[in-house]
């Protein structure tokens, strides 16, 4: 598969999805429901889902598409997939509802359980982040300038550690899991993917996520972050897995920029031992 030829078409699909979302967002007229897992879904999520699945299926008819909005596929079937698309049509649904603008369309290509391509499009800002295996990580600015991005090389102890956090998470739950001997700058943002992309472009040092996320939230950004020089690991500091478990729910994880930092001591022992239920 020629990823360099595929990538521009995937970016176009992400932008088209983002435009659908943005049109609904700007009109301010959408329907909201609560899914069985008690998370919200809107008519914008579903419209973006339909567009992305249709366009990817037309682009690569032989590659299955797994979307957050249609993810009830048993492992017995998924395990047969060597390669598949993993999609979150609207990452940051709560931010969409709240009107913050911090949401994105995420598209990943996973091969042999490893993300090999990732595209993240933020429709309000117009920024695209993308990467594919072995070719670095890149950002397309609102002015349509393409620039290579890389993670921040940190200097301890002279610099504070910049930590991306959710606007809707208890700040104390985050800071209590970090070594109190160090200094931290907390940077709030909405979409999980956009927070990881901040790490990839060196704007923050890490993003610590406590609580449920899906594999669709991290696959594209894992490719982008790794190509930018960082990692996404669970809080035991081991790699996330894809399409290898019955559940598609991620454990707690950290997106980190500079692997040279002593993350095993920055994360307190209580944090490293946390289970997903925390």
GROMACS .gro file of C-alpha atoms in nm, residues 2-212:
model
  211
    2UNK     CA    1   0.133   0.341  -0.102
    3UNK     CA    2   0.068   0.550   0.209
    4UNK     CA    3   0.202   0.867   0.047
    5UNK     CA    4  -0.068   0.842  -0.221
    6UNK     CA    5  -0.339   0.753   0.031
    7UNK     CA    6  -0.262   1.029   0.280
    8UNK     CA    7  -0.393   1.335   0.086
    9UNK     CA    8  -0.723   1.157   0.029
   10UNK     CA    9  -0.755   1.073   0.397
   11UNK     CA   10  -0.682   1.435   0.488
   12UNK     CA   11  -0.957   1.541   0.248
   13UNK     CA   12  -1.201   1.299   0.414
   14UNK     CA   13  -1.113   1.436   0.758
   15UNK     CA   14  -1.162   1.793   0.635
   16UNK     CA   15  -1.496   1.704   0.477
   17UNK     CA   16  -1.608   1.546   0.802
   18UNK     CA   17  -1.493   1.853   0.991
   19UNK     CA   18  -1.692   2.078   0.760
   20UNK     CA   19  -2.008   1.877   0.827
   21UNK     CA   20  -1.946   1.912   1.199
   22UNK     CA   21  -1.863   2.281   1.173
   23UNK     CA   22  -2.180   2.358   0.975
   24UNK     CA   23  -2.393   2.198   1.247
   25UNK     CA   24  -2.188   2.363   1.522
   26UNK     CA   25  -2.227   2.710   1.374
   27UNK     CA   26  -2.601   2.667   1.326
   28UNK     CA   27  -2.629   2.554   1.687
   29UNK     CA   28  -2.907   2.314   1.598
   30UNK     CA   29  -2.837   1.952   1.680
   31UNK     CA   30  -2.993   1.657   1.855
   32UNK     CA   31  -2.831   1.507   2.164
   33UNK     CA   32  -2.868   1.157   2.305
   34UNK     CA   33  -2.698   0.955   2.577
   35UNK     CA   34  -2.540   0.624   2.475
   36UNK     CA   35  -2.548   0.304   2.678
   37UNK     CA   36  -2.207   0.390   2.829
   38UNK     CA   37  -2.355   0.718   2.958
   39UNK     CA   38  -2.156   0.934   2.714
   40UNK     CA   39  -2.324   1.187   2.484
   41UNK     CA   40  -2.367   1.155   2.110
   42UNK     CA   41  -2.508   1.421   1.879
   43UNK     CA   42  -2.647   1.440   1.530
   44UNK     CA   43  -2.310   1.592   1.432
   45UNK     CA   44  -2.128   1.276   1.551
   46UNK     CA   45  -2.362   1.059   1.346
   47UNK     CA   46  -2.346   1.277   1.033
   48UNK     CA   47  -1.965   1.276   1.045
   49UNK     CA   48  -1.965   0.901   1.105
   50UNK     CA   49  -2.176   0.837   0.795
   51UNK     CA   50  -1.953   1.055   0.578
   52UNK     CA   51  -1.621   0.913   0.699
   53UNK     CA   52  -1.730   0.548   0.678
   54UNK     CA   53  -1.875   0.596   0.329
   55UNK     CA   54  -1.570   0.782   0.196
   56UNK     CA   55  -1.315   0.541   0.346
   57UNK     CA   56  -1.512   0.242   0.216
   58UNK     CA   57  -1.508   0.394  -0.132
   59UNK     CA   58  -1.136   0.472  -0.106
   60UNK     CA   59  -1.032   0.126   0.014
   61UNK     CA   60  -1.319  -0.121  -0.032
   62UNK     CA   61  -1.117  -0.413   0.105
   63UNK     CA   62  -1.025  -0.245   0.436
   64UNK     CA   63  -1.282  -0.257   0.720
   65UNK     CA   64  -1.377   0.063   0.900
   66UNK     CA   65  -1.424   0.061   1.279
   67UNK     CA   66  -1.587   0.380   1.407
   68UNK     CA   67  -1.670   0.479   1.762
   69UNK     CA   68  -2.030   0.516   1.650
   70UNK     CA   69  -2.048   0.158   1.520
   71UNK     CA   70  -1.799  -0.032   1.732
   72UNK     CA   71  -2.001  -0.335   1.838
   73UNK     CA   72  -1.779  -0.579   1.650
   74UNK     CA   73  -1.667  -0.887   1.845
   75UNK     CA   74  -1.299  -0.966   1.880
   76UNK     CA   75  -1.355  -1.295   1.698
   77UNK     CA   76  -1.433  -1.091   1.386
   78UNK     CA   77  -1.187  -0.808   1.444
   79UNK     CA   78  -0.901  -1.052   1.503
   80UNK     CA   79  -0.923  -1.151   1.136
   81UNK     CA   80  -0.839  -0.798   1.025
   82UNK     CA   81  -0.476  -0.749   0.930
   83UNK     CA   82  -0.546  -0.387   0.841
   84UNK     CA   83  -0.838  -0.158   0.928
   85UNK     CA   84  -0.942   0.205   0.964
   86UNK     CA   85  -1.005   0.322   1.320
   87UNK     CA   86  -1.212   0.639   1.342
   88UNK     CA   87  -1.353   0.885   1.591
   89UNK     CA   88  -1.573   1.104   1.371
   90UNK     CA   89  -1.609   1.369   1.642
   91UNK     CA   90  -1.358   1.358   1.924
   92UNK     CA   91  -1.465   1.598   2.196
   93UNK     CA   92  -1.843   1.567   2.183
   94UNK     CA   93  -1.879   1.734   2.523
   95UNK     CA   94  -1.676   2.029   2.398
   96UNK     CA   95  -1.894   2.046   2.086
   97UNK     CA   96  -2.203   2.061   2.308
   98UNK     CA   97  -2.043   2.317   2.542
   99UNK     CA   98  -1.940   2.539   2.250
  100UNK     CA   99  -1.567   2.552   2.329
  101UNK     CA  100  -1.452   2.465   1.976
  102UNK     CA  101  -1.205   2.201   2.101
  103UNK     CA  102  -1.309   1.902   1.893
  104UNK     CA  103  -1.168   1.709   1.599
  105UNK     CA  104  -1.212   1.430   1.347
  106UNK     CA  105  -0.962   1.145   1.394
  107UNK     CA  106  -0.872   0.882   1.134
  108UNK     CA  107  -0.608   0.611   1.185
  109UNK     CA  108  -0.492   0.322   0.970
  110UNK     CA  109  -0.392   0.023   1.183
  111UNK     CA  110  -0.179  -0.257   1.040
  112UNK     CA  111  -0.090  -0.571   1.238
  113UNK     CA  112  -0.222  -0.401   1.556
  114UNK     CA  113   0.002  -0.096   1.504
  115UNK     CA  114  -0.114   0.250   1.392
  116UNK     CA  115   0.079   0.333   1.073
  117UNK     CA  116  -0.108   0.647   0.966
  118UNK     CA  117  -0.284   0.916   1.163
  119UNK     CA  118  -0.482   1.226   1.067
  120UNK     CA  119  -0.637   1.471   1.313
  121UNK     CA  120  -0.839   1.768   1.186
  122UNK     CA  121  -0.964   2.048   1.411
  123UNK     CA  122  -1.243   2.218   1.213
  124UNK     CA  123  -1.269   2.538   1.419
  125UNK     CA  124  -0.899   2.625   1.390
  126UNK     CA  125  -0.854   2.460   1.050
  127UNK     CA  126  -0.536   2.282   1.168
  128UNK     CA  127  -0.445   1.935   1.040
  129UNK     CA  128  -0.196   1.706   1.214
  130UNK     CA  129  -0.077   1.399   1.028
  131UNK     CA  130   0.190   1.131   1.010
  132UNK     CA  131   0.259   0.797   0.855
  133UNK     CA  132   0.515   0.538   0.946
  134UNK     CA  133   0.874   0.645   0.895
  135UNK     CA  134   0.801   0.986   0.740
  136UNK     CA  135   0.782   1.217   1.042
  137UNK     CA  136   0.495   1.417   1.188
  138UNK     CA  137   0.351   1.727   1.024
  139UNK     CA  138   0.106   2.011   1.080
  140UNK     CA  139  -0.090   2.204   0.818
  141UNK     CA  140  -0.162   2.552   0.950
  142UNK     CA  141  -0.481   2.753   0.882
  143UNK     CA  142  -0.273   2.941   0.622
  144UNK     CA  143  -0.212   2.606   0.446
  145UNK     CA  144   0.157   2.598   0.536
  146UNK     CA  145   0.295   2.251   0.603
  147UNK     CA  146   0.553   2.234   0.882
  148UNK     CA  147   0.729   1.943   1.045
  149UNK     CA  148   0.664   1.907   1.417
  150UNK     CA  149   0.860   1.747   1.698
  151UNK     CA  150   0.830   1.703   2.072
  152UNK     CA  151   0.992   1.936   2.324
  153UNK     CA  152   1.330   1.836   2.465
  154UNK     CA  153   1.294   1.930   2.828
  155UNK     CA  154   1.554   2.053   3.075
  156UNK     CA  155   1.499   1.950   3.435
  157UNK     CA  156   1.503   2.103   3.690
  158UNK     CA  157   1.525   2.448   3.532
  159UNK     CA  158   1.194   2.418   3.342
  160UNK     CA  159   0.845   2.344   3.467
  161UNK     CA  160   0.671   2.044   3.313
  162UNK     CA  161   0.380   2.157   3.096
  163UNK     CA  162   0.088   1.916   3.132
  164UNK     CA  163  -0.217   1.917   2.905
  165UNK     CA  164  -0.535   1.843   3.102
  166UNK     CA  165  -0.904   1.809   3.031
  167UNK     CA  166  -1.127   2.105   3.102
  168UNK     CA  167  -1.375   1.861   3.253
  169UNK     CA  168  -1.151   1.661   3.483
  170UNK     CA  169  -1.076   1.722   3.849
  171UNK     CA  170  -0.739   1.899   3.848
  172UNK     CA  171  -0.660   1.755   4.189
  173UNK     CA  172  -0.697   1.403   4.049
  174UNK     CA  173  -0.420   1.485   3.802
  175UNK     CA  174  -0.181   1.675   4.030
  176UNK     CA  175  -0.210   1.413   4.305
  177UNK     CA  176  -0.058   1.159   4.063
  178UNK     CA  177   0.247   1.376   3.987
  179UNK     CA  178   0.563   1.409   4.191
  180UNK     CA  179   0.501   1.712   4.416
  181UNK     CA  180   0.871   1.798   4.421
  182UNK     CA  181   0.852   1.927   4.063
  183UNK     CA  182   0.683   2.233   3.911
  184UNK     CA  183   0.398   2.199   3.662
  185UNK     CA  184   0.216   2.429   3.421
  186UNK     CA  185  -0.136   2.300   3.353
  187UNK     CA  186  -0.277   2.364   3.004
  188UNK     CA  187  -0.653   2.294   2.972
  189UNK     CA  188  -0.800   2.176   2.642
  190UNK     CA  189  -1.095   1.966   2.527
  191UNK     CA  190  -1.038   1.693   2.267
  192UNK     CA  191  -0.810   1.407   2.378
  193UNK     CA  192  -0.654   1.395   2.032
  194UNK     CA  193  -0.574   1.765   2.029
  195UNK     CA  194  -0.405   1.738   2.370
  196UNK     CA  195  -0.181   1.461   2.241
  197UNK     CA  196  -0.107   1.670   1.931
  198UNK     CA  197   0.007   1.952   2.161
  199UNK     CA  198   0.268   1.708   2.292
  200UNK     CA  199   0.364   1.611   1.937
  201UNK     CA  200   0.432   1.973   1.837
  202UNK     CA  201   0.625   2.052   2.155
  203UNK     CA  202   0.368   2.292   2.303
  204UNK     CA  203   0.342   2.081   2.620
  205UNK     CA  204   0.554   1.805   2.772
  206UNK     CA  205   0.284   1.550   2.846
  207UNK     CA  206  -0.085   1.472   2.861
  208UNK     CA  207  -0.202   1.252   3.146
  209UNK     CA  208  -0.541   1.095   3.087
  210UNK     CA  209  -0.727   0.933   3.376
  211UNK     CA  210  -1.058   0.770   3.291
  212UNK     CA  211  -1.225   0.596   2.999
   0.00000   0.00000   0.00000
